[in-house]
Amino acid sequence: MQAVVLLPGAVPMLHGFAVPLTPQGNCPLVSAPPWHYSSDCMAIEYWTDPAAIAALLPPGVTPDEDARGRAFFWFLDWQFTGSNDELTDPARYQYREAFVLVEAIIERTPINYCPFIFVDNDAAIARGWTQGFPKKYGSMYQTRSFSAPSAAAAPLATGSRFGASVSAHGERLATARLQLEDKIANPATIFNRPTVMRRYFPQLAAAQHLKPPVDELTLSLTDDLKIVDQWAGAAQLTMPPVQGEDMHSLAPLRVGLGYRLGMSYTVTDLRVLKNYV
Amino acid sequence: MQAVVLLPGAVPMLHGFAVPLTPQGNCPLVSAPPWHYSSDCMAIEYWTDPAAIAALLPPGVTPDEDARGRAFFWFLDWQFTGSNDELTDPARYQYREAFVLVEAIIERTPINYCPFIFVDNDAAIARGWTQGFPKKYGSMYQTRSFSAPSAAAAPLATGSRFGASVSAHGERLATARLQLEDKIANPATIFNRPTVMRRYFPQLAAAQHLKPPVDELTLSLTDDLKIVDQWAGAAQLTMPPVQGEDMHSLAPLRVGLGYRLGMSYTVTDLRVLKNYV
Amino acid sequence: MQAVVLLPGAVPMLHGFAVPLTPQGNCPLVSAPPWHYSSDCMAIEYWTDPAAIAALLPPGVTPDEDARGRAFFWFLDWQFTGSNDELTDPARYQYREAFVLVEAIIERTPINYCPFIFVDNDAAIARGWTQGFPKKYGSMYQTRSFSAPSAAAAPLATGSRFGASVSAHGERLATARLQLEDKIANPATIFNRPTVMRRYFPQLAAAQHLKPPVDELTLSLTDDLKIVDQWAGAAQLTMPPVQGEDMHSLAPLRVGLGYRLGMSYTVTDLRVLKNYV
Amino acid sequence: MQAVVLLPGAVPMLHGFAVPLTPQGNCPLVSAPPWHYSSDCMAIEYWTDPAAIAALLPPGVTPDEDARGRAFFWFLDWQFTGSNDELTDPARYQYREAFVLVEAIIERTPINYCPFIFVDNDAAIARGWTQGFPKKYGSMYQTRSFSAPSAAAAPLATGSRFGASVSAHGERLATARLQLEDKIANPATIFNRPTVMRRYFPQLAAAQHLKPPVDELTLSLTDDLKIVDQWAGAAQLTMPPVQGEDMHSLAPLRVGLGYRLGMSYTVTDLRVLKNYV
């Protein structure tokens, strides 16, 4: 059965954490938290033009001078489940994602800010918008590790080669390559900044287009974060200019290490850092 | 150039009517209105269980007793353009849609309410959520009329047969058939109710899940509405039960006439009828 | 009911013009001809490197010196029907296509040869392979003309702007633009060369990889060819280099006129010009 | 660089194991073997109507009376590579598949015959047709096992639940569920029948529609077959009737065990058992 949120005031009770709201509550894009995730990830460290990062930051978020333009490009194969065994309905709930995190500062705290993100699933778009991730629809692929030995298996081992790509509307936005070298003993040392987003919902009523009802700076809260099987190696990353997109403003000037890892966490909450309204 | 909305307070000016907001303003899911639309449509009149309609209506919207469960199932092939020649980028801006409209009453005014809608484009999802349409991602097809004569052309003529379908995540949600009989002299007599939606944006912050920041009853405002080339004929409609969906609660008990028509309008505004927050 | 081909020798009779063959014959990728087609098309005249064309021609097909590298890039929105009302099942039988035709000579006869073609439907791939079109899977879009007047309608009228694109596996292979200027009085003068293809089916049995069982030069036969509503205008075409593709070897050096037209025909036969086996 | 097959007799040398053939040889749907594969699989044992199996068998393949209608429904997440590091281009070469294998007999040898198969990638369709697999385009998903512990991870462990589905053109063709119980000590005991297919290429030339140039019974040859990490458990399988498909003729009457496993092999050859031409 669906874990439902009862909407107060509805005479016929309508259920759902997001639209569509129904009496049965079987079909909202998003059911109420907890939201559980597990993933295989490729993350490419790189440096872009610090001015391009600065130009994308929302009010109150400032450039991290020490980072000198450092960013990470992530590709993720996700499996999602809520309280209703969603993981056994992979046609609806398994999905792929790609995003950029740029290093920045909020009140002297180093954070990652997410200006661009793509996903291939409508439930993931809806959860993302609810958190503040500016998700658009894209098509993502990354090389997977299979357990049956083969030239096609890409095992977690020195020398294994991985590729990944993200496209939207038939335009390639980023392509990455990674060759594994070493297993990382302590993954916690690599990815330890909190992630900050801008949660935003537009206003269409005329004369109020400049007054969005939701415009907040939010902090992603992840319970039970686990990072496993993390490997590092030499990486490549390209982000060609594409008409109708702006993500290439963050194209790499220099590429650092690439990482391949497993990551899981649970989401039940969100912290609002600033309200811009 | 992008028609931009300047966000007040942003030190580096970020542009976009919806996310993602960028200095260049080339890539928001939605640019500022006006939004211009033209479409080819199939609409199937049918009657469902009045209790199923009543159970889906939000507060303040009441059943239309005279309608006895009347609804319309629509399939639409859309072309969109804003202020930047978007119609020449059909990979991003051409899309397909399917939705149900049920007949209801607000303060003694007959209206159509939209409880379910599917679309195959992320910009259309974002515009729809902004208006209050509870859009999910689907896959829609309808027979088209081509001008080159052929057994495959489906001309607008007596006897032409059309089909349409909507699926989501690989499950067929509705299938329709239509055989044209007569051209309608005065289309305005068929589709003349205003469309009402529930505009809703969830709250993720813990302990506030029941307090969505946006929960309104809205009225769709369409400028320059034109309906052309409207034909009517015998129709079929099936809406099988599908696990993980609720739209089949509105399955047809009886099917009326089917229509094939062209429709265009422009959106620049939205009227809020009630604020549920 | 399915128009079936009885396969000789099959004790349980299996039906289908292509695989899968079944007793019921409801599900082959292709049913037996006639195959009826109607389409809306954009075709862009352009000139590429004559040496690039020459390098792609199969044995017995020679460069057309007078053409000086002339080619056409086509985008087509197709509707297909066979003998079973397939046009009312658009989810299976409506599709989009893009291809290049290069001008060449066979035994002093000017022809068009098709070296690259993309389509978004498996039935169309199967029919194409059967004829000799080297179809791969792609994603195509072209601006459509809608009858309801709007800035989004793109009517067939002077000044209307159209765009089109083809992508495969998330890489943009070609993008075109067209602005209508004049209606063509006599369409037959523009597209009057027969189309020639290489029909090819590989051999996997070891030591016979160089001996394909089917390797023929074929001539497309189109009954009842009709071209209607043909307009011409100024055009643009780009074909960027893409890793894993070779179509950009035919990138434009110069672009001529663009055309927008309707086209229909029926296929029931194929002529084999040469057998390379 | 592309491993190419030189086509004899071509004055300008054209390369490719399948179409399109080009001088560069970068873009054929299929490059020459070896073809290396690794996969994660779900396979559901079930029993269907023996008469339905018998009706699908090609000449020379007879029912396996002892099998009493036994079949397996497979879902596979595949990674492919050839000789050019294709596994680092997952947008082109990673794919998903679903098929039915029915138990039958050829000359007193127990075999599996493949009457229906769906895949989501054009290169995989082309390789399949070359072998004799009657591949159509579909959309497949199966629950994956992720290494980062989570309610979403579906580890290989007693009690883990998996789901899988296959759809084509927006119609759900089969849905499976599996709950792991025991790890299988010796996987070789479960899947040990050779797989037999009908390799078929149609003839379009008029008056020869009944004379396909390729119509053979073939035997799949798999080098270095490895099956690893095989678990068994309780399973469910549904195959609803779908208009325009025939696979539901093999719907389950009874469902046996389900299996989750890893499998890899290499293909370089094909054995032709019978030539029906």
XYZ file of C-alpha atoms in Angstrom, chain C residues 12 22 51 67-68 83-84 138 188 190:
10
model
C 3.144 -26.208 -38.671
C 4.321 -17.369 -35.941
C 35.946 12.382 -53.683
C 26.913 16.785 -60.342
C 30.175 18.097 -58.857
C -3.307 -4.266 -45.487
C -4.394 -4.283 -41.846
C 18.234 7.516 -34.754
C 8.464 16.628 -60.819
C 13.211 18.622 -58.750
